[in-house]
mmCIF file of C-alpha atoms and ligand atoms in Angstrom:
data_model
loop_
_atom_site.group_PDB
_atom_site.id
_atom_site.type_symbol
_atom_site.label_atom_id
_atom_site.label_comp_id
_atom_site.label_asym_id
_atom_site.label_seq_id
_atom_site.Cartn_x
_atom_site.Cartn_y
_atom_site.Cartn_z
ATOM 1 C CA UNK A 39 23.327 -46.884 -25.871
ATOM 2 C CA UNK A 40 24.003 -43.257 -24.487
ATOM 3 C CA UNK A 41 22.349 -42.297 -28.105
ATOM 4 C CA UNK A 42 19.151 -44.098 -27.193
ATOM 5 C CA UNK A 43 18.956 -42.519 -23.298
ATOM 6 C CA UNK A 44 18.354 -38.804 -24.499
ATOM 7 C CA UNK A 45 15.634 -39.516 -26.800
ATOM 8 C CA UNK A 46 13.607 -41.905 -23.819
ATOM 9 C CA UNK A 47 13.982 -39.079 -21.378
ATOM 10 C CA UNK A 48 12.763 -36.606 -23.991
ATOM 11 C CA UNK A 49 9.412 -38.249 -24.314
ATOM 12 C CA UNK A 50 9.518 -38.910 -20.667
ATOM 13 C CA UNK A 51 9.649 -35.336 -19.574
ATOM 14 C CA UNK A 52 7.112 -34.525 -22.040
ATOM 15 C CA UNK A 53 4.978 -37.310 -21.112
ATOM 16 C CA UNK A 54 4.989 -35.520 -17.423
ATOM 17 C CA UNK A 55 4.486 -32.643 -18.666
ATOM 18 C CA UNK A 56 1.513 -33.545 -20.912
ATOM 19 C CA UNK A 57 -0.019 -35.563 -18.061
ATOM 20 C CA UNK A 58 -0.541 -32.612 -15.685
ATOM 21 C CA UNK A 59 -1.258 -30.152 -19.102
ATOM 22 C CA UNK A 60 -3.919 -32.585 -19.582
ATOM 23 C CA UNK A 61 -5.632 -31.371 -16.557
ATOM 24 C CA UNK A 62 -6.042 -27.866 -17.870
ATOM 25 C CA UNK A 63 -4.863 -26.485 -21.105
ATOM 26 C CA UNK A 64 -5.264 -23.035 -20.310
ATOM 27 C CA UNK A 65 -3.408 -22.545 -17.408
ATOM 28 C CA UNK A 66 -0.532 -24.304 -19.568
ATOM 29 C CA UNK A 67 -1.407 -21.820 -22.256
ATOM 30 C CA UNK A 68 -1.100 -18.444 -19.632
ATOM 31 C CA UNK A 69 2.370 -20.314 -18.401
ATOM 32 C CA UNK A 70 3.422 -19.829 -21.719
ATOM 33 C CA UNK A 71 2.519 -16.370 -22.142
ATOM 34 C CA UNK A 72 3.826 -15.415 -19.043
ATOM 35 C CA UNK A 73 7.527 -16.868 -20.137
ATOM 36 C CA UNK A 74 7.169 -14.870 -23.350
ATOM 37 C CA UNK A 75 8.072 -11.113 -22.402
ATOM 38 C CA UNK A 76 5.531 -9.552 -25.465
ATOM 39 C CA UNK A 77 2.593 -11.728 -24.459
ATOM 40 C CA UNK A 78 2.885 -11.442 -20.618
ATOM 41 C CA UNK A 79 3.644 -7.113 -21.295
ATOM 42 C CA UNK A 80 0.546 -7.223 -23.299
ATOM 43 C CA UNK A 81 -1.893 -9.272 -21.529
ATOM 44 C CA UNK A 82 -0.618 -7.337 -17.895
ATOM 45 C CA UNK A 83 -2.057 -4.266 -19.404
ATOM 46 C CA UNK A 84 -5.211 -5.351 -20.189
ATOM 47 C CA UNK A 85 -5.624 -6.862 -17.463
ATOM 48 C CA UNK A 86 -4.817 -3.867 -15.883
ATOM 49 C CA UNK A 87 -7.470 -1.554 -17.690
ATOM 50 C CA UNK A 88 -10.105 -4.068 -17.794
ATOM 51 C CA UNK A 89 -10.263 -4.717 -13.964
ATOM 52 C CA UNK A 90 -12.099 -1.559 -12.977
ATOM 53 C CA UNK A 91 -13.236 -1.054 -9.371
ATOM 54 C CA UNK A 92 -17.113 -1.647 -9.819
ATOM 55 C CA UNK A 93 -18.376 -4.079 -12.243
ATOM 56 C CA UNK A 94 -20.431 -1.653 -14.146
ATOM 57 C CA UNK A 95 -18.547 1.546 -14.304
ATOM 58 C CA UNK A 96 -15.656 -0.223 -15.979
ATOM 59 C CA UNK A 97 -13.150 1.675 -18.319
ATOM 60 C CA UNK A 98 -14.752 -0.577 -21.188
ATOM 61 C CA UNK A 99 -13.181 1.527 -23.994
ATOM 62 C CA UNK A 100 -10.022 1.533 -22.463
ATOM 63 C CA UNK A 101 -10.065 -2.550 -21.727
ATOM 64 C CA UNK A 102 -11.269 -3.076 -25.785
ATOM 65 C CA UNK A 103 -8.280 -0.844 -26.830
ATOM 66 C CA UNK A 104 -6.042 -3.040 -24.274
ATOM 67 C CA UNK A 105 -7.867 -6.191 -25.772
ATOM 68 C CA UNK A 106 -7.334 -5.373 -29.510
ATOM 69 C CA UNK A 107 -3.893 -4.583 -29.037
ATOM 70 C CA UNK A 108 -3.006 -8.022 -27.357
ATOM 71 C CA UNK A 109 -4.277 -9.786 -30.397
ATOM 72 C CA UNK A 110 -2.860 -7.943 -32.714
ATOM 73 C CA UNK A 111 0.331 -7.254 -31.730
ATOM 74 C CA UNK A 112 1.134 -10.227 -29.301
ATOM 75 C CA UNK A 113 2.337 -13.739 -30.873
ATOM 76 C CA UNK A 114 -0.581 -15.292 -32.503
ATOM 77 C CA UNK A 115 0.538 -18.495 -31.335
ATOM 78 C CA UNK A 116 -0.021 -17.654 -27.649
ATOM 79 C CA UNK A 117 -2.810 -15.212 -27.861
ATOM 80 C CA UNK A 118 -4.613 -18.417 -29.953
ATOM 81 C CA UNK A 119 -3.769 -20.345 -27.092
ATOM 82 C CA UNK A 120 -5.319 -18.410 -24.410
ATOM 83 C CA UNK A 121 -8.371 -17.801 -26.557
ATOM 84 C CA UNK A 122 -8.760 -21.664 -27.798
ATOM 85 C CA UNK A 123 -7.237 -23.822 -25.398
ATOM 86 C CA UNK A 124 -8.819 -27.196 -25.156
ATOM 87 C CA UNK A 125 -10.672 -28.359 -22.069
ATOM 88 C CA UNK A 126 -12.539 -31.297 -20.729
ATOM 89 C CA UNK A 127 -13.597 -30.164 -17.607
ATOM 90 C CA UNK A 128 -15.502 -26.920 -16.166
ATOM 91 C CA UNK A 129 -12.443 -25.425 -13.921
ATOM 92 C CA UNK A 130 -10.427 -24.989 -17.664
ATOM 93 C CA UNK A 131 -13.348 -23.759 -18.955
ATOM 94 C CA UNK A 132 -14.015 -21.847 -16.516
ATOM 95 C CA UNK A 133 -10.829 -20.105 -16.653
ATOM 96 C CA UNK A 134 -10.780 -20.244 -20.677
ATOM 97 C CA UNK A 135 -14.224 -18.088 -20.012
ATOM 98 C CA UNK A 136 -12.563 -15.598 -18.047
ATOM 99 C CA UNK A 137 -9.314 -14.899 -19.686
ATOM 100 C CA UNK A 138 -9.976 -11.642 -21.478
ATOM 101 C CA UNK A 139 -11.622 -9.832 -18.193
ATOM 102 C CA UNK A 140 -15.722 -10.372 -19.550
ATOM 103 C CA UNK A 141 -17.061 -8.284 -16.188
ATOM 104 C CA UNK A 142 -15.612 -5.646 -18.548
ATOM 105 C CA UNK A 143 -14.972 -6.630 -21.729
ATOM 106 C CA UNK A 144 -17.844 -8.989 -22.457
ATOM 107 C CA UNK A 145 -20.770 -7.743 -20.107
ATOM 108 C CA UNK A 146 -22.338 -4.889 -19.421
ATOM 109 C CA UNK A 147 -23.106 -1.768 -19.319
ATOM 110 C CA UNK A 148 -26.757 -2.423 -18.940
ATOM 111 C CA UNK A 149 -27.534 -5.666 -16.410
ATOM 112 C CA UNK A 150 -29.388 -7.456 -19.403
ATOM 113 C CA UNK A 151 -28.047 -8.541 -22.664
ATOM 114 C CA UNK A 152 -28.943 -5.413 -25.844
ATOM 115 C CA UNK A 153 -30.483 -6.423 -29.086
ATOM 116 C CA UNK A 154 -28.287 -7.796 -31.227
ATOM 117 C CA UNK A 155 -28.883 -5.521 -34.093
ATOM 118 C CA UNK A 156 -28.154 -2.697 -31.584
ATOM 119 C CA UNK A 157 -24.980 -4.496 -31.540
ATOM 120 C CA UNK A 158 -24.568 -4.631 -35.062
ATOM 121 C CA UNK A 159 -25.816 -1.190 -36.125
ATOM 122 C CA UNK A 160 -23.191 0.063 -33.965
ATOM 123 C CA UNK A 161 -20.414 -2.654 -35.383
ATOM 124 C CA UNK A 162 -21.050 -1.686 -39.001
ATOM 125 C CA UNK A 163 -21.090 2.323 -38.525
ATOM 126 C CA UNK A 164 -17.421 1.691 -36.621
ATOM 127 C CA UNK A 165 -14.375 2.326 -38.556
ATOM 128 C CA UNK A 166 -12.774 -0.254 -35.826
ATOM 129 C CA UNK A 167 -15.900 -2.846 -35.892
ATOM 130 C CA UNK A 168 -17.054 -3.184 -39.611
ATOM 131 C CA UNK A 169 -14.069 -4.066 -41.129
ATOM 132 C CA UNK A 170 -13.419 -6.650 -38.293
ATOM 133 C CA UNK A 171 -16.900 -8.294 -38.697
ATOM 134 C CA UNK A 172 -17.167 -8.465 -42.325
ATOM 135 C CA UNK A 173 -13.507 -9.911 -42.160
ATOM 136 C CA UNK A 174 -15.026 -12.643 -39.475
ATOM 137 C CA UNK A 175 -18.149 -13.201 -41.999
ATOM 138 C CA UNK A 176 -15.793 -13.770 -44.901
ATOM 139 C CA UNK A 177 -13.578 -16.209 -43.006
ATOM 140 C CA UNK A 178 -15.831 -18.477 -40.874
ATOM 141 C CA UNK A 179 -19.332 -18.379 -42.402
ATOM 142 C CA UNK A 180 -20.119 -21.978 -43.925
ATOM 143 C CA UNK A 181 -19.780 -22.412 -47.953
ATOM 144 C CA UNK A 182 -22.644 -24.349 -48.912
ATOM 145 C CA UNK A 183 -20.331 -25.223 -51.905
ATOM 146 C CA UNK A 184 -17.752 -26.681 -50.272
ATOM 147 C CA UNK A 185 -17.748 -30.846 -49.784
ATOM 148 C CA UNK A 186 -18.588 -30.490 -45.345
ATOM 149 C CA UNK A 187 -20.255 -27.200 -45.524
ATOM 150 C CA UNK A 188 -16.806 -25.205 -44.533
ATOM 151 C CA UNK A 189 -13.491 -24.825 -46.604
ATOM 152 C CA UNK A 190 -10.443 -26.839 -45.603
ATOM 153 C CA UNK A 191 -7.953 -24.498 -44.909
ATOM 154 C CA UNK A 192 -10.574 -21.835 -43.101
ATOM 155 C CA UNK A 193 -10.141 -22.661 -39.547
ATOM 156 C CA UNK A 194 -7.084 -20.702 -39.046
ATOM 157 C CA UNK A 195 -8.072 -18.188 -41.073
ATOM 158 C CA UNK A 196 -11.365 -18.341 -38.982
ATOM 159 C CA UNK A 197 -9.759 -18.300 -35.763
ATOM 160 C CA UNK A 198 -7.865 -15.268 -36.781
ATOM 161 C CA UNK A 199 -11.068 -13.154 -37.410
ATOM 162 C CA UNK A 200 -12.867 -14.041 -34.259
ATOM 163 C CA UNK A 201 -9.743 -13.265 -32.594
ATOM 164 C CA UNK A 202 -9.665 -9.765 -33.952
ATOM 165 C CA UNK A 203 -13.449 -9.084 -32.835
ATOM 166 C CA UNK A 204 -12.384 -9.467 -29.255
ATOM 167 C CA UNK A 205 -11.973 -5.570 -27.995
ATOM 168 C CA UNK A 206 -15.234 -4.818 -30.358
ATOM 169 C CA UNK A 207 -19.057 -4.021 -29.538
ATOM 170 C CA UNK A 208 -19.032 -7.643 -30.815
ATOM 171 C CA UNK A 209 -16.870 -9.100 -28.730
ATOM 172 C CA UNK A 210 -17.859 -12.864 -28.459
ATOM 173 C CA UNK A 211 -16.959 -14.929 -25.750
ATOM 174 C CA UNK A 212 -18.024 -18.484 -24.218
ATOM 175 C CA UNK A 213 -21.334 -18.738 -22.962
ATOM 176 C CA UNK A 214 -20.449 -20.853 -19.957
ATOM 177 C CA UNK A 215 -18.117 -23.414 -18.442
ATOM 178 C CA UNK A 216 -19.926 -26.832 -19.719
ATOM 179 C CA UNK A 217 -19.759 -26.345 -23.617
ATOM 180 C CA UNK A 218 -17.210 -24.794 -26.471
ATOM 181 C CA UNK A 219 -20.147 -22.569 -27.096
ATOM 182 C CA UNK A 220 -19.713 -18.977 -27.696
ATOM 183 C CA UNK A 221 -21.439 -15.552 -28.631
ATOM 184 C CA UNK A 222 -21.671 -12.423 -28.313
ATOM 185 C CA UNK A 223 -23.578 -10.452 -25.520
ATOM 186 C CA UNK A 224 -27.088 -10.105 -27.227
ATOM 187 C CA UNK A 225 -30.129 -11.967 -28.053
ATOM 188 C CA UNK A 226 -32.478 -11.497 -30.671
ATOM 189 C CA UNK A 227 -35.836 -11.149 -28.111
ATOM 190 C CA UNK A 228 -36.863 -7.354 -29.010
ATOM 191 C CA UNK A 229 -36.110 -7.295 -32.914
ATOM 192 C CA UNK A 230 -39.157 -7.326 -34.328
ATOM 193 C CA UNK A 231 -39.454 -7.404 -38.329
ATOM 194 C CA UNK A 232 -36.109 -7.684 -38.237
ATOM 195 C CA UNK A 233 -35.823 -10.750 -36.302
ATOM 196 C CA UNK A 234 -34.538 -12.812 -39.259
ATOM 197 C CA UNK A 235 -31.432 -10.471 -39.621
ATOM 198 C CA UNK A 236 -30.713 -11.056 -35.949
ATOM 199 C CA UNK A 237 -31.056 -14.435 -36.282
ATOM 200 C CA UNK A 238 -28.325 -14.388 -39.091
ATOM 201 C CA UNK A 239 -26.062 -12.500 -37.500
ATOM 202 C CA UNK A 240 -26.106 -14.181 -33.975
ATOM 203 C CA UNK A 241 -26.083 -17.683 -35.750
ATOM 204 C CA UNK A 242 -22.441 -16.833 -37.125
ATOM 205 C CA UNK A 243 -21.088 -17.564 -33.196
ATOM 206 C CA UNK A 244 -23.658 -19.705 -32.098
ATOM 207 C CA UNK A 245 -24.939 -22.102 -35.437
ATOM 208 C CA UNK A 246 -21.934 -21.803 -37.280
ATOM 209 C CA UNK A 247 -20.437 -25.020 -37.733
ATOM 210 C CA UNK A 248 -16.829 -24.000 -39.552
ATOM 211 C CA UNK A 249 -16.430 -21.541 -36.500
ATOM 212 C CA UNK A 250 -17.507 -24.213 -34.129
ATOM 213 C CA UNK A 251 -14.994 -26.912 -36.083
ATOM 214 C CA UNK A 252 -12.093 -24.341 -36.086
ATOM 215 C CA UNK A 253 -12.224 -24.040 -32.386
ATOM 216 C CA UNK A 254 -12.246 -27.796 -32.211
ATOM 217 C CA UNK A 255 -9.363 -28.290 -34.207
ATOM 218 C CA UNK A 256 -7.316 -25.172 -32.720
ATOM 219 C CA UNK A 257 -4.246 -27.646 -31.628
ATOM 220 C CA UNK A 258 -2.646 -25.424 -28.656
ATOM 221 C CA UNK A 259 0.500 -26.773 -29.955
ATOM 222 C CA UNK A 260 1.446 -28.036 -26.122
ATOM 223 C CA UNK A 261 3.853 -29.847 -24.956
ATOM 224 C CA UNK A 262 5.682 -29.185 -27.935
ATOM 225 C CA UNK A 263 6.799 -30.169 -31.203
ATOM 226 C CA UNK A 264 7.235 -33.621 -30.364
ATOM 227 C CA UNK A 265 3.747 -34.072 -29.370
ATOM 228 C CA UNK A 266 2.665 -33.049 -33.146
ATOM 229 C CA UNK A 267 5.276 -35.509 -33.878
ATOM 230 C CA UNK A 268 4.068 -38.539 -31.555
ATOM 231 C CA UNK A 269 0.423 -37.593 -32.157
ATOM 232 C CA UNK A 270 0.051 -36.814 -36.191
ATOM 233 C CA UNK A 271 -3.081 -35.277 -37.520
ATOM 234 C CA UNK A 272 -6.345 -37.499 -37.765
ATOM 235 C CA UNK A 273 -9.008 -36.765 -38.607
ATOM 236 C CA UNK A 274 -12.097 -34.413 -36.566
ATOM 237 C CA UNK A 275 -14.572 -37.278 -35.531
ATOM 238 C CA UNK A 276 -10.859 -39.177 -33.901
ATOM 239 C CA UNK A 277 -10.519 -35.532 -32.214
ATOM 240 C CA UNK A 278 -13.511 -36.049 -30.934
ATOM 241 C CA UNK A 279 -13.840 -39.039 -29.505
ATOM 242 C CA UNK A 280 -10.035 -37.985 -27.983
ATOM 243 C CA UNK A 281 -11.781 -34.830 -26.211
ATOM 244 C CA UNK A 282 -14.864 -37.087 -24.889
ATOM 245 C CA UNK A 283 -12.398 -40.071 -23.585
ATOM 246 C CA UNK A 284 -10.073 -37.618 -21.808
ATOM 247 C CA UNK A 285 -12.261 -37.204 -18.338
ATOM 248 C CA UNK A 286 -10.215 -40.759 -17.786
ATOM 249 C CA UNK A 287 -6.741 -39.443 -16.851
ATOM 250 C CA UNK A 288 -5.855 -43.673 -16.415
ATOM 251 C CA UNK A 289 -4.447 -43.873 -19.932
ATOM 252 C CA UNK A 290 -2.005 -41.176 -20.020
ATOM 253 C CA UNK A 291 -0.711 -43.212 -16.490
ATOM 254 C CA UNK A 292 -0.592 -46.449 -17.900
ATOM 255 C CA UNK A 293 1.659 -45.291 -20.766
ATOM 256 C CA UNK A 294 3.629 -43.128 -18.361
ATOM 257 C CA UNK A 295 4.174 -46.568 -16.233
ATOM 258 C CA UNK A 296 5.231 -48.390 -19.867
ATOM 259 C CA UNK A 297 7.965 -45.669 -20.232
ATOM 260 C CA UNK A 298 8.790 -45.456 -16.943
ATOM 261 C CA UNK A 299 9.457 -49.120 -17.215
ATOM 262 C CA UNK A 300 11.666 -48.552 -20.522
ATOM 263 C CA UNK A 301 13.260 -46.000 -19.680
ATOM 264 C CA UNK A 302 14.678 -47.815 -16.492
ATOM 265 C CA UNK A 303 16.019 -50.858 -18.697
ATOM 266 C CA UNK A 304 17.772 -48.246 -20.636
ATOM 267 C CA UNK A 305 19.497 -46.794 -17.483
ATOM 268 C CA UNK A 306 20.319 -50.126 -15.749
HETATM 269 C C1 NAG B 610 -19.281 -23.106 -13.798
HETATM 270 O O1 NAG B 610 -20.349 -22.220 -13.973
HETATM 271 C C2 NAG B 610 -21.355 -22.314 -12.977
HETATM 272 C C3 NAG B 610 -22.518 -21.432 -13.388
HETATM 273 O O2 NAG B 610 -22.087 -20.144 -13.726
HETATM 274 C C4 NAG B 610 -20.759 -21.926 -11.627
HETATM 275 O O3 NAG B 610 -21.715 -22.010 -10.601
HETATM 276 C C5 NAG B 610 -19.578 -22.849 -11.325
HETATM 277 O O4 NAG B 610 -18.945 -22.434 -10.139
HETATM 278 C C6 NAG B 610 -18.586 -22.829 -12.482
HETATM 279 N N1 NAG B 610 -17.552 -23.863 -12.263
HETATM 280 C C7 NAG B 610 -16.256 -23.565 -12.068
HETATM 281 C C8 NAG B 610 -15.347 -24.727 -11.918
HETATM 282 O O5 NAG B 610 -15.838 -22.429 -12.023
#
C-alpha cells in the first residue's frame, strides 16, 4: 500500500508542476539555470555586459564574448533550454525573444537592418565567425537525399550550431513573439547581382525546414525524467497538433482532478 503512495504523489507533484510550466516554458527553463551555479554565473555576466546604458552605444563586442562563452562553456542542457524552450503563447515568446539581451546582441548599431552579405563577408573573413557558420551550414542545411529532406539524427546536432552562432555578426534570433521564426539581423533589399547568394544564406534561418524541425522537436526536458517517461516520443505531426491544442489549459486540469481523485483513495 505504502509502496503504491510514493509513486501517486510523484506524478502528482509533477503533474503541478507541469501544469503551471505549461504556462511558460521559459521562465521554467531560467528557474533552472538560476538553481545551477555555472549557468546562473554565466548568464549574470552577460547579462551584465550586454545591458549597456543607451541602446545604441552598447559594449556589443563585449556582450558577444559574454554570449559565446555561455554557450560554450555552460551546460548544454540549460543553455538549449533558454534558447529553445517551447511556447504557445506571446508572453513566453516574448521572453524566449529576449533572453540573450537583442537591444545589444541582436540589433543595432545602425537603426535599420545591414545587407546580409555585409553580414556574411564579415562572418567568413572572422577567425571566430567562419568556422561557426560553415559548422551551422554543415549541420542544419536540408539533404535533398535524405527520405524528409533533413537527416534523422541532425536536430541536435543542428541545435548545437545555431547555438554557437549566438555572440557572432550572425547572431540569429526570433523575429517576433507570434511564430518559432528566426533570423538573423539583415535582409537581402540592397544586394544587387548578388541577390541570389543572399537569398541562400538568409534562407538557412528563415526557409530551412531541418532548422525549423529541430527547434520543434528541442524537448526542454521539463518536469523531468518522468515526463519523458509518461509522455514517450511520437512522432512530429503528434508534436504538433500537442503545441496547437495547448492554448486549452482544461486538459491538463481534468487529469490533475483524475489524480487528485486517486491519489485520495490511496490515502484514505
Ligand atoms: C509581442 O510583440 C508585439 C510587437 O512587437 C508587442 O507589441 C507586444 O507587447 C508583445 N507581447 C508581449 C506579451 O510581450
Amino acid at each position: 500500500m505504502a509502496s503504491c503512495l510514493g509513486p501517486v504523489l510523484l506524478l502528482l507533484l509533477l503533474l503541478l508542476g507541469e501544469s503551471a510550466a505549461g504556462v511558460n516554458h521559459c521562465v521554467d527553463a531560467a528557474e533552472e539555470c538560476t538553481a545551477d551555479a555555472l549557468c546562473e554565473r554565466l548568464r549574470t555576466e552577460y547579462v551584465v555586459r550586454c545591458l549597456g546604458r543607451a541602446p545604441r552605444s552598447c559594449p556589443r563586442a563585449r556582450c558577444h564574448r559574454a554570449l559565446r562563452r555561455f554557450f560554450a562553456r555552460g551546460p548544454p542542457a540549460l543553455t538549449h533550454a533558454l534558447l529553445f524552450c517551447q511556447c504557445v503563447g506571446p508572453a513566453c515568446a516574448e521572453r524566449r525573444r529576449q533572453t540573450f539581451v537583442p537591444a545589444c546582441a541582436f540589433y543595432g548599431p545602425g537603426a535599420l537592418p545591414p545587407s546580409c552579405l555585409e553580414s556574411l563577408d564579415a562572418c567568413v573573413q572572422s577567425r571566430v565567425c567562419g568556422p561557426r557558420l560553415r559548422a551551422f551550414q554543415a549541420s542544419c542545411a536540408p539533404v535533398p537525399s535524405a527520405p524528409e529532406g533533413c537527416l534523422l539524427d541532425q536536430g541536435p546536432r543542428c541545435l548545437r550550431a545555431y547555438a554557437g552562432l549566438v555572440g557572432t555578426t550572425v547572431t540569429p534570433n526570433y523575429v517576433d513573439n507570434a511564430s518559432a521564426r528566426v533570423a538573423p539581423w539583415c535582409d537581402c533589399r540592397a544586394s544587387g547581382n548578388r541577390r541570389e547568394e543572399c537569398e541562400a544564406f538568409r534562407g538557412l534561418f528563415t526557409r530551412n525546414k531541418c532548422l525549423d524541425g529541430a527547434i520543434r522537436n528541442f524537448d526542454s526536458k521539463w518536469p523531468g525524467i518522468l515526463q519523458v517517461q509518461l509522455d514517450p516520443p511520437r512522432d512530429p505531426g503528434l508534436n504538433l497538433l500537442q503545441v496547437s491544442s495547448g492554448a486549452q489549459p482544461l486538459d491538463g486540469g481534468s487529469l490533475l482532478s483524475i489524480l487528485l481523485v486517486l491519489a485520495l483513495q490511496f490515502l484514505l
